[in-house]
Amino acid sequence: MRAENQVAPSAPAAGAQEGNLVQLLIQRAQNASKAGVTHKKDGRWQDVSFGQVLDDVKALSAGLVAQGVKPGDRVALFANTSLLWIVADLAITAAQAITVPIYSSNTPDEFAYIVNHSEANFVFVDNDEKDAKQAGRLTRVRQKLADCGSIQKVILFEGAVAGGQELSLADVLAQGQKAHQANPGSFEERVASVKSEDTNCIIYTSGTTGLPKGAILTHGNWTYQAHAVQAIGMMEPADSVMLFLPLAHVFAQVVKAAWLSMGFRLIIAESVDKLLANLVETRPTVLPSVPRVFEKVYNNVVANGSAAPGLKGRMFRWAFKLFDEYVDAQMQGREYNPLAFALARKLVFSKVRGTLDEKLGGNMRLFVSGGAPLSRKIGYFFDLLGFKVVEGYGLTETAAPTNANRPNKIKIGTVGPAMPGTEAKIAADGEVLVRGPCVMKGYYKNDEATAEALEKDGWYHTGDIGEIDADGYLRITDRKKDIIVTAGGKNVAPQNIENTLKTFPIMSQAMVYGDKRPYLVALITVADEAVRKLLAEKGAPVGSYADNAKRPEVHAAVKAVLDKVNSEQPPYATIKRFTVMPADFTQETGELTPTLKVKRKVCSQKYKAQIDAMYDNAAVLD
């Protein structure tokens, strides 16, 4: 399993960084009055200084030690993104322990698996509010507590405690404040003893192909990333950065690390559902996001503009027909500057830009896209409107970005050159390999998987297929394990097709299938709001999601999308049959990861009957 082929041109090395994130917080708090965080509390936006954050970290870390947390103990965090999450995380470090983040949307069984595998001794949980179709997180913890023998205490951010194992955060803080006042020097001693090579956290992968694996990430991984992000200008000290991403994901952890390094204002969104309202209220300059948000913004613009009455609607549809031609030209490397397109930019796209700018707070300098591939069409759309979207690439095992576009040189369709101090190269079989201070120590309690993924000389096998251009910019073409090899021996990258499908407003999710089969098929879920609008416009009955999914009008609209996408693919990469599913894919029902990626293995097994039915003797799409 030796790495081969050319190495990407290397930027000036940032290299490994000494220290830990609590030490960065201590540096930030020297300007004790500077607003470090803005969050909504008691119904209004409130600023919290770095000094206040540090005081809470001091008290909570002392409280954890008083409760029996020992160096090297694993402490799980099962909560939504919040200031308390960050304080608890930093307090765990200051207690010389190891954080185990758990997605707030994880099911009881997923929670129990991570706690048991990591042998977590303590668990923080935020509240018991109902979460989508699931019970509250506290209920989920209580359901599994008897099955999690390593847990000594459960610490509640809020709500009434029950049983001898539960403690309130307020009580732990009060206990810690007394302990810290009695011996204030112990905090600095504990923090100073935490070295850069020590384990900071164990973050579990989202499990798209099997059981989650725990990536062991060090304090040095995060301090390196914080400096690398600043070195490329992705975020700057003067920025206001909106954070809505789950802190159980490495993408959000990099934002947290950069915040502690640079001292910009971190704005914590109330929730994903309230993101747009929060953007208008707080006017951030940078929004790190996953592609799904950009897809929804684009699809919303297209759906509303196309449905506009009269001349406005006709103008919009004319402009977006030209936009499609523009995208095709860009994909093929052709010039596209007809007079009509210049007119469309002035009459239509300038107004779209103005409307979007207002909805995004009117102050946005930069978007950062990560966590999954961004469709090139979406990239060209935001670029056309004058918004900068910096797409990056990384994995849980690399503490997020190994590569990122630079704000002053964005190549749409690529994930940019390697971060300063990180190397990237392509192996003989096309796999992307990376090496540098961002790479994990290994997988927790899984030496076999570690040996398979990590070379002795430090090269990490990402499992992604890609190519590097002459400027060192990396383009990811697909997941190595996801590549479909048809019965005819043709290789097809399903993610590329799926990303294109999701740029159409009627589409919610898509999974392309066809390994060792004569042709490709697709499981499709539709966007409920777009379907309801379509049926209402056509005078058809509007019912439940499942009823609407059966309607011939919906099937015709989906077929029209597939016909359009198929026309742009070689014959062997066209989808011949499709099934519109009776319910959308969700994490609660098992088809999606917490980062909204389709679990191929789960869907292939769960919907085997539907897939097999698409390979019978029925007619296929032309």
Short mmCIF file of C-alpha atoms in Angstrom, two decimals, residues 325-599:
data_model
loop_
_atom_site.label_atom_id
_atom_site.label_comp_id
_atom_site.label_asym_id
_atom_site.label_seq_id
_atom_site.Cartn_x
_atom_site.Cartn_y
_atom_site.Cartn_z
CA GLU A 325 -25.74 27.83 -21.04
CA TYR A 326 -23.12 29.80 -19.11
CA VAL A 327 -22.52 26.86 -16.74
CA ASP A 328 -22.20 24.43 -19.67
CA ALA A 329 -19.63 26.73 -21.27
CA GLN A 330 -17.67 27.05 -18.02
CA MET A 331 -17.63 23.27 -17.59
CA GLN A 332 -16.22 22.89 -21.10
CA GLY A 333 -13.72 25.73 -20.74
CA ARG A 334 -15.44 27.89 -23.38
CA GLU A 335 -15.97 31.64 -23.39
CA TYR A 336 -19.58 32.72 -22.92
CA ASN A 337 -20.31 36.43 -23.21
CA PRO A 338 -23.28 37.06 -25.51
CA LEU A 339 -24.99 40.43 -25.21
CA ALA A 340 -28.15 38.71 -23.89
CA PHE A 341 -26.26 37.31 -20.90
CA ALA A 342 -24.78 40.72 -20.09
CA LEU A 343 -28.32 42.09 -20.18
CA ALA A 344 -29.57 39.26 -17.93
CA ARG A 345 -26.85 40.01 -15.40
CA LYS A 346 -27.90 43.66 -15.27
CA LEU A 347 -31.68 43.19 -15.29
CA VAL A 348 -32.13 39.95 -13.33
CA PHE A 349 -29.03 38.67 -11.55
CA SER A 350 -28.19 42.05 -10.00
CA LYS A 351 -31.65 42.03 -8.37
CA VAL A 352 -31.18 38.43 -7.22
CA ARG A 353 -27.87 39.50 -5.68
CA GLY A 354 -29.50 42.41 -3.87
CA THR A 355 -32.29 40.26 -2.47
CA LEU A 356 -29.93 37.51 -1.33
CA ASP A 357 -27.48 39.99 0.16
CA GLU A 358 -30.28 41.43 2.27
CA LYS A 359 -31.42 37.96 3.42
CA LEU A 360 -27.85 37.07 4.38
CA GLY A 361 -27.41 40.15 6.56
CA GLY A 362 -25.88 42.51 3.99
CA ASN A 363 -22.35 42.19 5.37
CA MET A 364 -21.10 38.84 4.05
CA ARG A 365 -17.44 38.77 3.00
CA LEU A 366 -17.01 35.05 2.50
CA PHE A 367 -18.72 31.68 2.58
CA VAL A 368 -16.75 28.55 3.47
CA SER A 369 -18.10 25.27 2.11
CA GLY A 370 -17.05 21.90 3.48
CA GLY A 371 -18.27 18.55 4.76
CA ALA A 372 -19.36 17.28 1.33
CA PRO A 373 -18.75 18.17 -2.35
CA LEU A 374 -20.29 21.41 -3.61
CA SER A 375 -21.97 21.21 -7.01
CA ARG A 376 -20.08 23.24 -9.60
CA LYS A 377 -23.37 24.73 -10.77
CA ILE A 378 -24.01 26.09 -7.27
CA GLY A 379 -20.46 27.45 -7.20
CA TYR A 380 -20.95 29.25 -10.51
CA PHE A 381 -24.28 30.67 -9.29
CA PHE A 382 -22.79 32.30 -6.19
CA ASP A 383 -19.76 33.45 -8.16
CA LEU A 384 -22.00 35.07 -10.79
CA LEU A 385 -23.75 37.03 -8.05
CA GLY A 386 -20.41 38.22 -6.67
CA PHE A 387 -20.34 36.07 -3.53
CA LYS A 388 -17.08 34.31 -2.67
CA VAL A 389 -17.48 30.65 -1.75
CA VAL A 390 -14.23 29.07 -0.56
CA GLU A 391 -14.56 25.30 -0.88
CA GLY A 392 -12.28 23.15 1.21
CA TYR A 393 -11.69 19.47 1.80
CA GLY A 394 -10.83 17.36 4.79
CA LEU A 395 -11.95 14.47 6.92
CA THR A 396 -12.54 13.66 10.56
CA GLU A 397 -9.17 11.91 10.50
CA THR A 398 -7.39 15.08 9.32
CA ALA A 399 -9.00 17.51 11.79
CA ALA A 400 -10.86 18.99 8.79
CA PRO A 401 -9.08 20.93 6.03
CA THR A 402 -6.15 19.40 4.22
CA ASN A 403 -6.94 21.59 1.20
CA ALA A 404 -8.83 24.81 0.62
CA ASN A 405 -9.31 27.38 -2.11
CA ARG A 406 -7.74 30.72 -1.33
CA PRO A 407 -10.05 33.76 -1.11
CA ASN A 408 -7.92 35.56 -3.71
CA LYS A 409 -7.81 32.56 -6.09
CA ILE A 410 -10.87 30.35 -6.23
CA LYS A 411 -11.09 27.54 -8.76
CA ILE A 412 -14.68 26.35 -8.87
CA GLY A 413 -14.87 22.56 -9.01
CA THR A 414 -11.71 22.11 -6.95
CA VAL A 415 -11.04 22.05 -3.21
CA GLY A 416 -7.90 24.13 -3.59
CA PRO A 417 -4.22 23.51 -2.84
CA ALA A 418 -2.91 21.90 0.34
CA MET A 419 -3.01 23.93 3.53
CA PRO A 420 0.34 25.45 4.56
CA GLY A 421 2.45 22.68 6.09
CA THR A 422 0.33 19.86 4.65
CA GLU A 423 1.24 17.69 1.66
CA ALA A 424 -1.16 15.99 -0.76
CA LYS A 425 -0.47 13.50 -3.53
CA ILE A 426 -2.25 10.99 -5.74
CA ALA A 427 -1.50 7.27 -5.42
CA ALA A 428 -1.19 4.97 -8.43
CA ASP A 429 -4.85 3.94 -8.13
CA GLY A 430 -6.05 7.57 -8.01
CA GLU A 431 -6.55 7.76 -4.24
CA VAL A 432 -5.77 11.06 -2.50
CA LEU A 433 -3.09 10.78 0.20
CA VAL A 434 -2.23 13.52 2.70
CA ARG A 435 0.49 14.07 5.28
CA GLY A 436 1.06 16.79 7.83
CA PRO A 437 0.33 18.15 11.33
CA CYS A 438 -3.42 17.80 10.73
CA VAL A 439 -3.42 13.97 10.58
CA MET A 440 -4.83 12.00 13.51
CA LYS A 441 -2.85 9.70 15.80
CA GLY A 442 -5.00 6.75 14.74
CA TYR A 443 -8.34 5.08 15.45
CA TYR A 444 -9.27 4.45 19.06
CA LYS A 445 -9.09 0.74 19.94
CA ASN A 446 -8.78 -0.21 16.26
CA ASP A 447 -5.18 -0.98 15.33
CA GLU A 448 -6.22 -2.85 12.18
CA ALA A 449 -8.07 0.14 10.73
CA THR A 450 -5.22 2.45 11.76
CA ALA A 451 -2.63 0.30 9.96
CA GLU A 452 -4.83 0.21 6.86
CA ALA A 453 -5.29 3.99 6.74
CA LEU A 454 -1.92 5.32 7.94
CA GLU A 455 1.45 4.64 6.32
CA LYS A 456 4.46 4.38 8.64
CA ASP A 457 5.90 7.51 7.02
CA GLY A 458 2.78 9.52 7.86
CA TRP A 459 0.76 9.39 4.63
CA TYR A 460 -2.98 9.04 5.33
CA HIS A 461 -5.20 7.23 2.80
CA THR A 462 -8.33 9.37 2.48
CA GLY A 463 -10.48 6.89 0.57
CA ASP A 464 -11.25 9.62 -1.98
CA ILE A 465 -10.34 9.60 -5.66
CA GLY A 466 -8.95 12.81 -7.10
CA GLU A 467 -6.49 14.65 -9.32
CA ILE A 468 -4.11 17.57 -8.80
CA ASP A 469 -3.64 20.24 -11.46
CA ALA A 470 -0.50 22.19 -12.35
CA ASP A 471 -1.27 24.84 -9.71
CA GLY A 472 -1.58 22.21 -6.99
CA TYR A 473 -5.37 22.51 -6.83
CA LEU A 474 -7.08 19.23 -5.90
CA ARG A 475 -10.29 18.01 -7.51
CA ILE A 476 -12.16 15.20 -5.76
CA THR A 477 -13.99 12.93 -8.19
CA ASP A 478 -15.57 10.43 -5.79
CA ARG A 479 -15.22 8.14 -2.81
CA LYS A 480 -13.06 5.13 -3.60
CA LYS A 481 -15.58 2.74 -2.05
CA ASP A 482 -18.50 4.45 -3.82
CA ILE A 483 -17.21 4.03 -7.38
CA ILE A 484 -19.74 2.02 -9.37
CA VAL A 485 -18.34 -0.54 -11.79
CA THR A 486 -21.18 -1.54 -14.11
CA ALA A 487 -21.64 -5.02 -15.56
CA GLY A 488 -20.07 -3.61 -18.73
CA GLY A 489 -16.90 -2.67 -16.81
CA LYS A 490 -17.48 1.10 -16.88
CA ASN A 491 -16.53 3.21 -13.83
CA VAL A 492 -19.13 5.74 -12.70
CA ALA A 493 -18.79 8.33 -9.91
CA PRO A 494 -22.27 8.49 -8.32
CA GLN A 495 -21.67 11.58 -6.17
CA ASN A 496 -21.21 13.77 -9.24
CA ILE A 497 -24.58 12.70 -10.64
CA GLU A 498 -26.30 13.00 -7.25
CA ASN A 499 -24.94 16.52 -6.69
CA THR A 500 -26.25 17.59 -10.09
CA LEU A 501 -29.68 16.13 -9.37
CA LYS A 502 -29.92 18.07 -6.11
CA THR A 503 -29.52 21.39 -7.93
CA PHE A 504 -33.13 21.01 -9.13
CA PRO A 505 -35.76 22.40 -6.72
CA ILE A 506 -37.98 19.30 -6.80
CA MET A 507 -35.16 17.04 -5.61
CA SER A 508 -34.35 16.46 -1.93
CA GLN A 509 -32.03 13.43 -1.91
CA ALA A 510 -30.78 10.95 -4.50
CA MET A 511 -28.86 7.69 -4.32
CA VAL A 512 -27.50 6.29 -7.58
CA TYR A 513 -26.96 2.53 -7.68
CA GLY A 514 -25.58 0.12 -10.26
CA ASP A 515 -22.48 -1.74 -9.10
CA LYS A 516 -22.06 -4.92 -11.21
CA ARG A 517 -25.48 -4.22 -12.76
CA PRO A 518 -26.31 -3.62 -16.44
CA TYR A 519 -27.38 0.01 -15.92
CA LEU A 520 -27.79 2.72 -13.29
CA VAL A 521 -30.92 3.29 -11.22
CA ALA A 522 -31.77 5.89 -8.58
CA LEU A 523 -33.71 6.16 -5.35
CA ILE A 524 -35.17 9.67 -5.29
CA THR A 525 -36.75 11.68 -2.50
CA VAL A 526 -38.55 14.89 -3.36
CA ALA A 527 -38.74 18.29 -1.69
CA ASP A 528 -42.12 18.47 0.04
CA GLU A 529 -42.70 22.21 -0.42
CA ALA A 530 -41.73 22.15 -4.11
CA VAL A 531 -44.02 19.16 -4.74
CA ARG A 532 -46.98 20.81 -3.04
CA LYS A 533 -46.46 23.94 -5.11
CA LEU A 534 -46.22 21.88 -8.31
CA LEU A 535 -49.43 19.95 -7.61
CA ALA A 536 -51.33 23.10 -6.64
CA GLU A 537 -50.26 24.84 -9.86
CA LYS A 538 -51.49 21.87 -11.89
CA GLY A 539 -54.80 21.67 -10.05
CA ALA A 540 -53.97 18.20 -8.74
CA PRO A 541 -54.93 17.01 -5.25
CA VAL A 542 -52.35 17.73 -2.55
CA GLY A 543 -52.05 15.14 0.20
CA SER A 544 -49.44 13.62 2.47
CA TYR A 545 -45.82 13.23 1.40
CA ALA A 546 -46.43 9.56 0.58
CA ASP A 547 -49.58 10.37 -1.43
CA ASN A 548 -47.86 13.19 -3.32
CA ALA A 549 -44.88 10.94 -4.15
CA LYS A 550 -47.22 8.63 -6.08
CA ARG A 551 -48.76 11.38 -8.21
CA PRO A 552 -48.05 11.12 -11.98
CA GLU A 553 -47.34 14.86 -12.08
CA VAL A 554 -44.48 14.35 -9.61
CA HIS A 555 -43.09 11.38 -11.53
CA ALA A 556 -43.22 13.40 -14.75
CA ALA A 557 -41.32 16.27 -13.11
CA VAL A 558 -38.67 13.90 -11.74
CA LYS A 559 -38.35 12.21 -15.14
CA ALA A 560 -37.84 15.61 -16.78
CA VAL A 561 -34.95 16.30 -14.38
CA LEU A 562 -33.40 12.89 -15.11
CA ASP A 563 -33.79 13.41 -18.86
CA LYS A 564 -31.93 16.73 -18.55
CA VAL A 565 -29.13 15.26 -16.41
CA ASN A 566 -28.89 12.11 -18.58
CA SER A 567 -28.46 14.25 -21.70
CA GLU A 568 -25.19 15.54 -20.24
CA GLN A 569 -23.78 12.08 -19.36
CA PRO A 570 -22.14 9.39 -21.48
CA PRO A 571 -24.58 6.51 -22.18
CA TYR A 572 -23.10 4.19 -19.55
CA ALA A 573 -23.55 6.88 -16.84
CA THR A 574 -27.24 7.58 -17.51
CA ILE A 575 -29.97 6.60 -15.06
CA LYS A 576 -32.36 4.17 -16.72
CA ARG A 577 -34.94 3.73 -13.98
CA PHE A 578 -35.89 5.53 -10.79
CA THR A 579 -38.13 5.12 -7.75
CA VAL A 580 -39.68 8.07 -5.93
CA MET A 581 -39.59 7.05 -2.28
CA PRO A 582 -42.69 7.41 -0.07
CA ALA A 583 -40.73 9.33 2.60
CA ASP A 584 -37.71 11.60 2.63
CA PHE A 585 -34.39 10.25 3.86
CA THR A 586 -33.60 11.37 7.42
CA GLN A 587 -31.08 10.62 10.12
CA GLU A 588 -33.86 9.41 12.44
CA THR A 589 -34.92 6.74 9.93
CA GLY A 590 -31.31 5.75 9.33
CA GLU A 591 -30.62 6.84 5.74
CA LEU A 592 -28.56 9.98 6.46
CA THR A 593 -25.50 10.75 8.53
CA PRO A 594 -25.62 13.74 10.94
CA THR A 595 -23.96 15.76 8.14
CA LEU A 596 -26.81 14.84 5.74
CA LYS A 597 -24.82 12.43 3.58
CA VAL A 598 -26.63 9.34 2.29
CA LYS A 599 -25.59 6.08 3.94
#
